[in-house]
Amino acid sequence: MKSHSRQLKVFPQSNGPQQRWSMSVYLQAPRLRDRPGIKMYVEANLRVLNKSYPKNYKKNTVSGWLSAKYYECCQPVFMPWEDLKKGFINKKELEFEVEILNLSKAEGNILFS
């Protein structure tokens, strides 16, 4: 399911302006960014590739609705940032492996409060 992983990106999430390092990550669907009112449900296993300890790869399941208004999954704090630092690439993207369990088609005409 590598084709689906191209539709999703993982970014660090800031937990406050005074914290130097973020403590969590979130999934983002770039194609939805400029399409207000469209959303997509995602359930995925995310595994950070820590090459120093291949037997101890950190893995967790995330799920939630992605949309132009709310990029992040319902459970954005799914993995401590300390476990992800070694996979950090270019200060924006993490080196990761995504296994999509469920990726719905984009749905339209959704109103958000």
PDB file of N, CA and C in Angstrom:
ATOM      1  N   MET A   1       0.814  -1.184   0.000  1.00  0.00           N
ATOM      2  CA  MET A   1       0.000   0.000   0.000  1.00  0.00           C
ATOM      3  C   MET A   1       0.864   1.256   0.000  1.00  0.00           C
ATOM      4  N   LYS A   2       1.975   1.210  -0.649  1.00  0.00           N
ATOM      5  CA  LYS A   2       2.866   2.353  -0.666  1.00  0.00           C
ATOM      6  C   LYS A   2       2.242   3.546  -1.375  1.00  0.00           C
ATOM      7  N   SER A   3       1.340   3.314  -2.342  1.00  0.00           N
ATOM      8  CA  SER A   3       0.728   4.434  -3.044  1.00  0.00           C
ATOM      9  C   SER A   3      -0.052   5.321  -2.086  1.00  0.00           C
ATOM     10  N   HIS A   4      -0.691   4.726  -1.072  1.00  0.00           N
ATOM     11  CA  HIS A   4      -1.436   5.522  -0.100  1.00  0.00           C
ATOM     12  C   HIS A   4      -0.499   6.337   0.771  1.00  0.00           C
ATOM     13  N   SER A   5       0.671   5.802   1.082  1.00  0.00           N
ATOM     14  CA  SER A   5       1.573   6.521   1.975  1.00  0.00           C
ATOM     15  C   SER A   5       2.032   7.835   1.346  1.00  0.00           C
ATOM     16  N   ARG A   6       2.003   7.952   0.020  1.00  0.00           N
ATOM     17  CA  ARG A   6       2.374   9.207  -0.622  1.00  0.00           C
ATOM     18  C   ARG A   6       1.335  10.296  -0.370  1.00  0.00           C
ATOM     19  N   GLN A   7       0.114   9.901  -0.038  1.00  0.00           N
ATOM     20  CA  GLN A   7      -0.940  10.873   0.208  1.00  0.00           C
ATOM     21  C   GLN A   7      -0.878  11.433   1.624  1.00  0.00           C
ATOM     22  N   LEU A   8      -0.076  10.818   2.482  1.00  0.00           N
ATOM     23  CA  LEU A   8       0.005  11.232   3.875  1.00  0.00           C
ATOM     24  C   LEU A   8       1.413  11.693   4.212  1.00  0.00           C
ATOM     25  N   LYS A   9       1.513  12.690   5.068  1.00  0.00           N
ATOM     26  CA  LYS A   9       2.813  13.146   5.547  1.00  0.00           C
ATOM     27  C   LYS A   9       2.767  13.183   7.063  1.00  0.00           C
ATOM     28  N   VAL A  10       3.919  13.077   7.672  1.00  0.00           N
ATOM     29  CA  VAL A  10       4.025  13.129   9.122  1.00  0.00           C
ATOM     30  C   VAL A  10       4.895  14.324   9.487  1.00  0.00           C
ATOM     31  N   PHE A  11       4.381  15.171  10.350  1.00  0.00           N
ATOM     32  CA  PHE A  11       5.094  16.373  10.758  1.00  0.00           C
ATOM     33  C   PHE A  11       5.170  16.446  12.272  1.00  0.00           C
ATOM     34  N   PRO A  12       6.172  17.156  12.809  1.00  0.00           N
ATOM     35  CA  PRO A  12       6.215  17.357  14.253  1.00  0.00           C
ATOM     36  C   PRO A  12       5.088  18.283  14.680  1.00  0.00           C
ATOM     37  N   GLN A  13       4.562  18.065  15.843  1.00  0.00           N
ATOM     38  CA  GLN A  13       3.484  18.905  16.363  1.00  0.00           C
ATOM     39  C   GLN A  13       3.998  19.694  17.550  1.00  0.00           C
ATOM     40  N   SER A  14       3.805  20.990  17.517  1.00  0.00           N
ATOM     41  CA  SER A  14       4.240  21.841  18.619  1.00  0.00           C
ATOM     42  C   SER A  14       3.235  21.765  19.753  1.00  0.00           C
ATOM     43  N   ASN A  15       3.733  21.589  20.949  1.00  0.00           N
ATOM     44  CA  ASN A  15       2.866  21.521  22.117  1.00  0.00           C
ATOM     45  C   ASN A  15       2.909  22.806  22.930  1.00  0.00           C
ATOM     46  N   GLY A  16       3.376  23.872  22.353  1.00  0.00           N
ATOM     47  CA  GLY A  16       3.436  25.154  23.045  1.00  0.00           C
ATOM     48  C   GLY A  16       4.596  25.982  22.550  1.00  0.00           C
ATOM     49  N   PRO A  17       4.442  27.299  22.526  1.00  0.00           N
ATOM     50  CA  PRO A  17       5.493  28.162  21.970  1.00  0.00           C
ATOM     51  C   PRO A  17       6.774  28.167  22.788  1.00  0.00           C
ATOM     52  N   GLN A  18       6.709  27.757  24.054  1.00  0.00           N
ATOM     53  CA  GLN A  18       7.892  27.811  24.902  1.00  0.00           C
ATOM     54  C   GLN A  18       8.684  26.509  24.897  1.00  0.00           C
ATOM     55  N   GLN A  19       8.142  25.474  24.268  1.00  0.00           N
ATOM     56  CA  GLN A  19       8.853  24.195  24.247  1.00  0.00           C
ATOM     57  C   GLN A  19       9.795  24.152  23.057  1.00  0.00           C
ATOM     58  N   ARG A  20      11.000  23.734  23.304  1.00  0.00           N
ATOM     59  CA  ARG A  20      11.987  23.697  22.234  1.00  0.00           C
ATOM     60  C   ARG A  20      11.727  22.540  21.273  1.00  0.00           C
ATOM     61  N   TRP A  21      11.384  21.387  21.802  1.00  0.00           N
ATOM     62  CA  TRP A  21      11.139  20.210  20.961  1.00  0.00           C
ATOM     63  C   TRP A  21       9.671  19.818  21.035  1.00  0.00           C
ATOM     64  N   SER A  22       9.128  19.453  19.914  1.00  0.00           N
ATOM     65  CA  SER A  22       7.754  18.945  19.907  1.00  0.00           C
ATOM     66  C   SER A  22       7.734  17.572  20.556  1.00  0.00           C
ATOM     67  N   MET A  23       6.606  17.186  21.088  1.00  0.00           N
ATOM     68  CA  MET A  23       6.506  15.917  21.789  1.00  0.00           C
ATOM     69  C   MET A  23       5.589  14.922  21.089  1.00  0.00           C
ATOM     70  N   SER A  24       5.109  15.255  19.905  1.00  0.00           N
ATOM     71  CA  SER A  24       4.219  14.345  19.199  1.00  0.00           C
ATOM     72  C   SER A  24       4.268  14.656  17.710  1.00  0.00           C
ATOM     73  N   VAL A  25       3.591  13.849  16.931  1.00  0.00           N
ATOM     74  CA  VAL A  25       3.517  14.076  15.499  1.00  0.00           C
ATOM     75  C   VAL A  25       2.062  13.983  15.065  1.00  0.00           C
ATOM     76  N   TYR A  26       1.804  14.424  13.848  1.00  0.00           N
ATOM     77  CA  TYR A  26       0.461  14.261  13.311  1.00  0.00           C
ATOM     78  C   TYR A  26       0.538  13.909  11.835  1.00  0.00           C
ATOM     79  N   LEU A  27      -0.511  13.275  11.345  1.00  0.00           N
ATOM     80  CA  LEU A  27      -0.606  12.935   9.931  1.00  0.00           C
ATOM     81  C   LEU A  27      -1.269  14.088   9.192  1.00  0.00           C
ATOM     82  N   GLN A  28      -0.906  14.269   7.931  1.00  0.00           N
ATOM     83  CA  GLN A  28      -1.493  15.322   7.128  1.00  0.00           C
ATOM     84  C   GLN A  28      -1.702  14.804   5.711  1.00  0.00           C
ATOM     85  N   ALA A  29      -2.818  15.175   5.108  1.00  0.00           N
ATOM     86  CA  ALA A  29      -3.112  14.805   3.724  1.00  0.00           C
ATOM     87  C   ALA A  29      -3.000  16.075   2.880  1.00  0.00           C
ATOM     88  N   PRO A  30      -1.871  16.302   2.221  1.00  0.00           N
ATOM     89  CA  PRO A  30      -1.658  17.552   1.483  1.00  0.00           C
ATOM     90  C   PRO A  30      -2.711  17.838   0.420  1.00  0.00           C
ATOM     91  N   ARG A  31      -3.280  16.809  -0.190  1.00  0.00           N
ATOM     92  CA  ARG A  31      -4.280  17.030  -1.233  1.00  0.00           C
ATOM     93  C   ARG A  31      -5.549  17.682  -0.692  1.00  0.00           C
ATOM     94  N   LEU A  32      -5.804  17.529   0.602  1.00  0.00           N
ATOM     95  CA  LEU A  32      -7.012  18.107   1.189  1.00  0.00           C
ATOM     96  C   LEU A  32      -6.809  19.548   1.635  1.00  0.00           C
ATOM     97  N   ARG A  33      -5.594  20.012   1.633  1.00  0.00           N
ATOM     98  CA  ARG A  33      -5.275  21.320   2.214  1.00  0.00           C
ATOM     99  C   ARG A  33      -6.098  22.450   1.602  1.00  0.00           C
ATOM    100  N   ASP A  34      -6.253  22.464   0.292  1.00  0.00           N
ATOM    101  CA  ASP A  34      -6.958  23.558  -0.380  1.00  0.00           C
ATOM    102  C   ASP A  34      -8.373  23.174  -0.792  1.00  0.00           C
ATOM    103  N   ARG A  35      -8.933  22.186  -0.129  1.00  0.00           N
ATOM    104  CA  ARG A  35     -10.283  21.735  -0.479  1.00  0.00           C
ATOM    105  C   ARG A  35     -11.173  21.790   0.761  1.00  0.00           C
ATOM    106  N   PRO A  36     -11.661  22.985   1.127  1.00  0.00           N
ATOM    107  CA  PRO A  36     -12.501  23.090   2.320  1.00  0.00           C
ATOM    108  C   PRO A  36     -13.773  22.274   2.174  1.00  0.00           C
ATOM    109  N   GLY A  37     -14.214  21.676   3.270  1.00  0.00           N
ATOM    110  CA  GLY A  37     -15.437  20.887   3.240  1.00  0.00           C
ATOM    111  C   GLY A  37     -15.221  19.447   2.813  1.00  0.00           C
ATOM    112  N   ILE A  38     -13.977  19.061   2.549  1.00  0.00           N
ATOM    113  CA  ILE A  38     -13.677  17.684   2.155  1.00  0.00           C
ATOM    114  C   ILE A  38     -12.928  17.023   3.300  1.00  0.00           C
ATOM    115  N   LYS A  39     -13.264  15.781   3.595  1.00  0.00           N
ATOM    116  CA  LYS A  39     -12.531  15.071   4.641  1.00  0.00           C
ATOM    117  C   LYS A  39     -12.342  13.610   4.260  1.00  0.00           C
ATOM    118  N   MET A  40     -11.411  12.948   4.928  1.00  0.00           N
ATOM    119  CA  MET A  40     -11.073  11.563   4.636  1.00  0.00           C
ATOM    120  C   MET A  40     -10.723  10.868   5.948  1.00  0.00           C
ATOM    121  N   TYR A  41     -11.248   9.656   6.140  1.00  0.00           N
ATOM    122  CA  TYR A  41     -10.947   8.896   7.352  1.00  0.00           C
ATOM    123  C   TYR A  41      -9.708   8.044   7.116  1.00  0.00           C
ATOM    124  N   VAL A  42      -8.793   8.061   8.072  1.00  0.00           N
ATOM    125  CA  VAL A  42      -7.550   7.302   7.949  1.00  0.00           C
ATOM    126  C   VAL A  42      -7.330   6.480   9.209  1.00  0.00           C
ATOM    127  N   GLU A  43      -6.991   5.225   9.017  1.00  0.00           N
ATOM    128  CA  GLU A  43      -6.515   4.384  10.113  1.00  0.00           C
ATOM    129  C   GLU A  43      -5.220   3.769   9.620  1.00  0.00           C
ATOM    130  N   ALA A  44      -4.159   3.917  10.388  1.00  0.00           N
ATOM    131  CA  ALA A  44      -2.857   3.469   9.898  1.00  0.00           C
ATOM    132  C   ALA A  44      -1.957   3.027  11.034  1.00  0.00           C
ATOM    133  N   ASN A  45      -1.069   2.101  10.711  1.00  0.00           N
ATOM    134  CA  ASN A  45       0.032   1.768  11.606  1.00  0.00           C
ATOM    135  C   ASN A  45       1.206   2.620  11.165  1.00  0.00           C
ATOM    136  N   LEU A  46       1.799   3.319  12.094  1.00  0.00           N
ATOM    137  CA  LEU A  46       2.953   4.149  11.786  1.00  0.00           C
ATOM    138  C   LEU A  46       4.143   3.598  12.546  1.00  0.00           C
ATOM    139  N   ARG A  47       5.221   3.341  11.830  1.00  0.00           N
ATOM    140  CA  ARG A  47       6.424   2.806  12.468  1.00  0.00           C
ATOM    141  C   ARG A  47       7.606   3.690  12.113  1.00  0.00           C
ATOM    142  N   VAL A  48       8.246   4.220  13.121  1.00  0.00           N
ATOM    143  CA  VAL A  48       9.428   5.051  12.907  1.00  0.00           C
ATOM    144  C   VAL A  48      10.622   4.152  12.655  1.00  0.00           C
ATOM    145  N   LEU A  49      11.406   4.499  11.665  1.00  0.00           N
ATOM    146  CA  LEU A  49      12.569   3.696  11.317  1.00  0.00           C
ATOM    147  C   LEU A  49      13.790   4.214  12.067  1.00  0.00           C
ATOM    148  N   ASN A  50      14.097   3.579  13.160  1.00  0.00           N
ATOM    149  CA  ASN A  50      15.279   3.919  13.948  1.00  0.00           C
ATOM    150  C   ASN A  50      16.342   2.875  13.612  1.00  0.00           C
ATOM    151  N   LYS A  51      17.259   3.245  12.741  1.00  0.00           N
ATOM    152  CA  LYS A  51      18.220   2.266  12.224  1.00  0.00           C
ATOM    153  C   LYS A  51      19.200   1.758  13.270  1.00  0.00           C
ATOM    154  N   SER A  52      19.328   2.474  14.382  1.00  0.00           N
ATOM    155  CA  SER A  52      20.250   2.031  15.425  1.00  0.00           C
ATOM    156  C   SER A  52      19.750   0.784  16.145  1.00  0.00           C
ATOM    157  N   TYR A  53      18.423   0.655  16.231  1.00  0.00           N
ATOM    158  CA  TYR A  53      17.822  -0.461  16.966  1.00  0.00           C
ATOM    159  C   TYR A  53      16.707  -1.090  16.135  1.00  0.00           C
ATOM    160  N   PRO A  54      17.067  -1.828  15.078  1.00  0.00           N
ATOM    161  CA  PRO A  54      16.045  -2.348  14.160  1.00  0.00           C
ATOM    162  C   PRO A  54      15.035  -3.278  14.814  1.00  0.00           C
ATOM    163  N   LYS A  55      15.396  -3.931  15.904  1.00  0.00           N
ATOM    164  CA  LYS A  55      14.451  -4.846  16.545  1.00  0.00           C
ATOM    165  C   LYS A  55      13.474  -4.103  17.448  1.00  0.00           C
ATOM    166  N   ASN A  56      13.764  -2.843  17.720  1.00  0.00           N
ATOM    167  CA  ASN A  56      12.924  -2.073  18.631  1.00  0.00           C
ATOM    168  C   ASN A  56      12.217  -0.917  17.928  1.00  0.00           C
ATOM    169  N   TYR A  57      11.809  -1.119  16.689  1.00  0.00           N
ATOM    170  CA  TYR A  57      11.102  -0.065  15.974  1.00  0.00           C
ATOM    171  C   TYR A  57       9.853   0.321  16.748  1.00  0.00           C
ATOM    172  N   LYS A  58       9.605   1.612  16.870  1.00  0.00           N
ATOM    173  CA  LYS A  58       8.427   2.101  17.564  1.00  0.00           C
ATOM    174  C   LYS A  58       7.251   2.075  16.596  1.00  0.00           C
ATOM    175  N   LYS A  59       6.154   1.463  17.007  1.00  0.00           N
ATOM    176  CA  LYS A  59       5.000   1.322  16.126  1.00  0.00           C
ATOM    177  C   LYS A  59       3.729   1.600  16.913  1.00  0.00           C
ATOM    178  N   ASN A  60       2.794   2.289  16.276  1.00  0.00           N
ATOM    179  CA  ASN A  60       1.521   2.551  16.919  1.00  0.00           C
ATOM    180  C   ASN A  60       0.461   2.754  15.853  1.00  0.00           C
ATOM    181  N   THR A  61      -0.792   2.625  16.251  1.00  0.00           N
ATOM    182  CA  THR A  61      -1.907   2.807  15.333  1.00  0.00           C
ATOM    183  C   THR A  61      -2.549   4.158  15.591  1.00  0.00           C
ATOM    184  N   VAL A  62      -2.788   4.900  14.514  1.00  0.00           N
ATOM    185  CA  VAL A  62      -3.474   6.182  14.614  1.00  0.00           C
ATOM    186  C   VAL A  62      -4.713   6.131  13.739  1.00  0.00           C
ATOM    187  N   SER A  63      -5.718   6.897  14.101  1.00  0.00           N
ATOM    188  CA  SER A  63      -6.922   6.966  13.285  1.00  0.00           C
ATOM    189  C   SER A  63      -7.595   8.305  13.502  1.00  0.00           C
ATOM    190  N   GLY A  64      -8.353   8.729  12.515  1.00  0.00           N
ATOM    191  CA  GLY A  64      -9.084   9.983  12.637  1.00  0.00           C
ATOM    192  C   GLY A  64      -9.442  10.545  11.279  1.00  0.00           C
ATOM    193  N   TRP A  65     -10.174  11.650  11.318  1.00  0.00           N
ATOM    194  CA  TRP A  65     -10.588  12.329  10.092  1.00  0.00           C
ATOM    195  C   TRP A  65      -9.565  13.393   9.739  1.00  0.00           C
ATOM    196  N   LEU A  66      -9.142  13.414   8.484  1.00  0.00           N
ATOM    197  CA  LEU A  66      -8.254  14.453   7.983  1.00  0.00           C
ATOM    198  C   LEU A  66      -9.086  15.378   7.112  1.00  0.00           C
ATOM    199  N   SER A  67      -8.879  16.674   7.239  1.00  0.00           N
ATOM    200  CA  SER A  67      -9.617  17.635   6.428  1.00  0.00           C
ATOM    201  C   SER A  67      -8.783  18.886   6.233  1.00  0.00           C
ATOM    202  N   ALA A  68      -9.285  19.804   5.395  1.00  0.00           N
ATOM    203  CA  ALA A  68      -8.582  21.060   5.163  1.00  0.00           C
ATOM    204  C   ALA A  68      -8.545  21.904   6.423  1.00  0.00           C
ATOM    205  N   LYS A  69      -9.566  21.780   7.269  1.00  0.00           N
ATOM    206  CA  LYS A  69      -9.611  22.581   8.492  1.00  0.00           C
ATOM    207  C   LYS A  69      -8.859  21.908   9.633  1.00  0.00           C
ATOM    208  N   TYR A  70      -9.002  20.599   9.748  1.00  0.00           N
ATOM    209  CA  TYR A  70      -8.340  19.857  10.821  1.00  0.00           C
ATOM    210  C   TYR A  70      -7.407  18.834  10.196  1.00  0.00           C
ATOM    211  N   TYR A  71      -6.124  19.181  10.051  1.00  0.00           N
ATOM    212  CA  TYR A  71      -5.169  18.287   9.406  1.00  0.00           C
ATOM    213  C   TYR A  71      -4.843  17.075  10.249  1.00  0.00           C
ATOM    214  N   GLU A  72      -4.901  17.212  11.555  1.00  0.00           N
ATOM    215  CA  GLU A  72      -4.351  16.173  12.396  1.00  0.00           C
ATOM    216  C   GLU A  72      -5.363  15.095  12.747  1.00  0.00           C
ATOM    217  N   CYS A  73      -4.863  13.929  13.047  1.00  0.00           N
ATOM    218  CA  CYS A  73      -5.723  12.819  13.428  1.00  0.00           C
ATOM    219  C   CYS A  73      -6.313  13.059  14.816  1.00  0.00           C
ATOM    220  N   CYS A  74      -7.315  12.292  15.133  1.00  0.00           N
ATOM    221  CA  CYS A  74      -7.981  12.440  16.431  1.00  0.00           C
ATOM    222  C   CYS A  74      -7.039  12.161  17.588  1.00  0.00           C
ATOM    223  N   GLN A  75      -6.026  11.352  17.373  1.00  0.00           N
ATOM    224  CA  GLN A  75      -5.088  11.005  18.433  1.00  0.00           C
ATOM    225  C   GLN A  75      -3.695  11.501  18.050  1.00  0.00           C
ATOM    226  N   PRO A  76      -3.467  12.835  18.060  1.00  0.00           N
ATOM    227  CA  PRO A  76      -2.185  13.335  17.593  1.00  0.00           C
ATOM    228  C   PRO A  76      -1.014  12.966  18.486  1.00  0.00           C
ATOM    229  N   VAL A  77      -1.264  12.761  19.782  1.00  0.00           N
ATOM    230  CA  VAL A  77      -0.170  12.439  20.696  1.00  0.00           C
ATOM    231  C   VAL A  77      -0.088  10.930  20.845  1.00  0.00           C
ATOM    232  N   PHE A  78       0.387  10.268  19.811  1.00  0.00           N
ATOM    233  CA  PHE A  78       0.406   8.805  19.845  1.00  0.00           C
ATOM    234  C   PHE A  78       1.785   8.246  20.109  1.00  0.00           C
ATOM    235  N   MET A  79       2.819   9.059  20.043  1.00  0.00           N
ATOM    236  CA  MET A  79       4.170   8.548  20.215  1.00  0.00           C
ATOM    237  C   MET A  79       5.062   9.663  20.744  1.00  0.00           C
ATOM    238  N   PRO A  80       5.828   9.424  21.816  1.00  0.00           N
ATOM    239  CA  PRO A  80       6.682  10.471  22.364  1.00  0.00           C
ATOM    240  C   PRO A  80       7.717  10.948  21.346  1.00  0.00           C
ATOM    241  N   TRP A  81       7.979  12.230  21.345  1.00  0.00           N
ATOM    242  CA  TRP A  81       8.920  12.803  20.385  1.00  0.00           C
ATOM    243  C   TRP A  81      10.322  12.256  20.566  1.00  0.00           C
ATOM    244  N   GLU A  82      10.696  11.925  21.803  1.00  0.00           N
ATOM    245  CA  GLU A  82      12.048  11.406  22.012  1.00  0.00           C
ATOM    246  C   GLU A  82      12.294  10.155  21.172  1.00  0.00           C
ATOM    247  N   ASP A  83      11.253   9.369  20.949  1.00  0.00           N
ATOM    248  CA  ASP A  83      11.402   8.141  20.180  1.00  0.00           C
ATOM    249  C   ASP A  83      11.496   8.413  18.685  1.00  0.00           C
ATOM    250  N   LEU A  84      11.185   9.643  18.276  1.00  0.00           N
ATOM    251  CA  LEU A  84      11.150   9.952  16.853  1.00  0.00           C
ATOM    252  C   LEU A  84      12.334  10.789  16.384  1.00  0.00           C
ATOM    253  N   LYS A  85      13.071  11.387  17.305  1.00  0.00           N
ATOM    254  CA  LYS A  85      14.106  12.350  16.917  1.00  0.00           C
ATOM    255  C   LYS A  85      15.109  11.796  15.922  1.00  0.00           C
ATOM    256  N   LYS A  86      15.480  10.522  16.074  1.00  0.00           N
ATOM    257  CA  LYS A  86      16.514   9.964  15.207  1.00  0.00           C
ATOM    258  C   LYS A  86      16.030   9.785  13.774  1.00  0.00           C
ATOM    259  N   GLY A  87      14.716   9.815  13.566  1.00  0.00           N
ATOM    260  CA  GLY A  87      14.192   9.694  12.213  1.00  0.00           C
ATOM    261  C   GLY A  87      13.892  11.030  11.571  1.00  0.00           C
ATOM    262  N   PHE A  88      14.251  12.116  12.236  1.00  0.00           N
ATOM    263  CA  PHE A  88      13.930  13.452  11.742  1.00  0.00           C
ATOM    264  C   PHE A  88      14.712  13.759  10.473  1.00  0.00           C
ATOM    265  N   ILE A  89      14.016  14.262   9.459  1.00  0.00           N
ATOM    266  CA  ILE A  89      14.660  14.585   8.190  1.00  0.00           C
ATOM    267  C   ILE A  89      14.339  16.032   7.829  1.00  0.00           C
ATOM    268  N   ASN A  90      15.347  16.824   7.552  1.00  0.00           N
ATOM    269  CA  ASN A  90      15.190  18.205   7.095  1.00  0.00           C
ATOM    270  C   ASN A  90      14.300  19.057   7.995  1.00  0.00           C
ATOM    271  N   LYS A  91      14.224  18.736   9.253  1.00  0.00           N
ATOM    272  CA  LYS A  91      13.460  19.489  10.250  1.00  0.00           C
ATOM    273  C   LYS A  91      11.972  19.575   9.934  1.00  0.00           C
ATOM    274  N   LYS A  92      11.479  18.814   8.999  1.00  0.00           N
ATOM    275  CA  LYS A  92      10.049  18.842   8.686  1.00  0.00           C
ATOM    276  C   LYS A  92       9.453  17.444   8.641  1.00  0.00           C
ATOM    277  N   GLU A  93      10.089  16.546   7.924  1.00  0.00           N
ATOM    278  CA  GLU A  93       9.513  15.226   7.752  1.00  0.00           C
ATOM    279  C   GLU A  93      10.285  14.192   8.549  1.00  0.00           C
ATOM    280  N   LEU A  94       9.592  13.147   8.951  1.00  0.00           N
ATOM    281  CA  LEU A  94      10.213  12.055   9.676  1.00  0.00           C
ATOM    282  C   LEU A  94      10.411  10.883   8.739  1.00  0.00           C
ATOM    283  N   GLU A  95      11.436  10.106   9.011  1.00  0.00           N
ATOM    284  CA  GLU A  95      11.634   8.875   8.262  1.00  0.00           C
ATOM    285  C   GLU A  95      10.719   7.839   8.890  1.00  0.00           C
ATOM    286  N   PHE A  96       9.749   7.363   8.136  1.00  0.00           N
ATOM    287  CA  PHE A  96       8.742   6.497   8.711  1.00  0.00           C
ATOM    288  C   PHE A  96       8.228   5.492   7.689  1.00  0.00           C
ATOM    289  N   GLU A  97       7.543   4.528   8.184  1.00  0.00           N
ATOM    290  CA  GLU A  97       6.901   3.521   7.344  1.00  0.00           C
ATOM    291  C   GLU A  97       5.425   3.519   7.731  1.00  0.00           C
ATOM    292  N   VAL A  98       4.554   3.668   6.755  1.00  0.00           N
ATOM    293  CA  VAL A  98       3.121   3.722   7.020  1.00  0.00           C
ATOM    294  C   VAL A  98       2.448   2.504   6.415  1.00  0.00           C
ATOM    295  N   GLU A  99       1.668   1.840   7.213  1.00  0.00           N
ATOM    296  CA  GLU A  99       0.834   0.741   6.724  1.00  0.00           C
ATOM    297  C   GLU A  99      -0.612   1.195   6.869  1.00  0.00           C
ATOM    298  N   ILE A 100      -1.256   1.497   5.749  1.00  0.00           N
ATOM    299  CA  ILE A 100      -2.629   1.991   5.781  1.00  0.00           C
ATOM    300  C   ILE A 100      -3.575   0.824   6.021  1.00  0.00           C
ATOM    301  N   LEU A 101      -4.357   0.926   7.077  1.00  0.00           N
ATOM    302  CA  LEU A 101      -5.342  -0.103   7.386  1.00  0.00           C
ATOM    303  C   LEU A 101      -6.680   0.235   6.752  1.00  0.00           C
ATOM    304  N   ASN A 102      -7.013   1.513   6.718  1.00  0.00           N
ATOM    305  CA  ASN A 102      -8.282   1.955   6.166  1.00  0.00           C
ATOM    306  C   ASN A 102      -8.113   3.394   5.707  1.00  0.00           C
ATOM    307  N   LEU A 103      -8.407   3.662   4.449  1.00  0.00           N
ATOM    308  CA  LEU A 103      -8.330   5.013   3.911  1.00  0.00           C
ATOM    309  C   LEU A 103      -9.575   5.229   3.079  1.00  0.00           C
ATOM    310  N   SER A 104     -10.501   6.034   3.590  1.00  0.00           N
ATOM    311  CA  SER A 104     -11.760   6.234   2.882  1.00  0.00           C
ATOM    312  C   SER A 104     -11.566   7.197   1.722  1.00  0.00           C
ATOM    313  N   LYS A 105     -12.526   7.203   0.820  1.00  0.00           N
ATOM    314  CA  LYS A 105     -12.535   8.192  -0.244  1.00  0.00           C
ATOM    315  C   LYS A 105     -12.891   9.540   0.366  1.00  0.00           C
ATOM    316  N   ALA A 106     -12.464  10.599  -0.279  1.00  0.00           N
ATOM    317  CA  ALA A 106     -12.789  11.933   0.221  1.00  0.00           C
ATOM    318  C   ALA A 106     -14.288  12.157   0.137  1.00  0.00           C
ATOM    319  N   GLU A 107     -14.829  12.738   1.192  1.00  0.00           N
ATOM    320  CA  GLU A 107     -16.253  13.030   1.256  1.00  0.00           C
ATOM    321  C   GLU A 107     -16.434  14.533   1.275  1.00  0.00           C
ATOM    322  N   GLY A 108     -17.459  15.031   0.563  1.00  0.00           N
ATOM    323  CA  GLY A 108     -17.666  16.473   0.472  1.00  0.00           C
ATOM    324  C   GLY A 108     -18.876  16.974   1.220  1.00  0.00           C
ATOM    325  N   ASN A 109     -19.066  18.309   1.128  1.00  0.00           N
ATOM    326  CA  ASN A 109     -20.198  19.006   1.744  1.00  0.00           C
ATOM    327  C   ASN A 109     -20.287  18.768   3.237  1.00  0.00           C
ATOM    328  N   ILE A 110     -19.155  18.810   3.902  1.00  0.00           N
ATOM    329  CA  ILE A 110     -19.121  18.612   5.346  1.00  0.00           C
ATOM    330  C   ILE A 110     -18.984  19.985   6.001  1.00  0.00           C
ATOM    331  N   LEU A 111     -19.818  20.270   6.966  1.00  0.00           N
ATOM    332  CA  LEU A 111     -19.735  21.539   7.680  1.00  0.00           C
ATOM    333  C   LEU A 111     -19.028  21.324   9.002  1.00  0.00           C
ATOM    334  N   PHE A 112     -18.095  22.204   9.319  1.00  0.00           N
ATOM    335  CA  PHE A 112     -17.367  22.110  10.583  1.00  0.00           C
ATOM    336  C   PHE A 112     -17.751  23.290  11.459  1.00  0.00           C
ATOM    337  N   SER A 113     -17.861  23.061  12.748  1.00  0.00           N
ATOM    338  CA  SER A 113     -18.171  24.154  13.670  1.00  0.00           C
ATOM    339  C   SER A 113     -16.888  24.783  14.166  1.00  0.00           C
TER     340      SER A 113
END
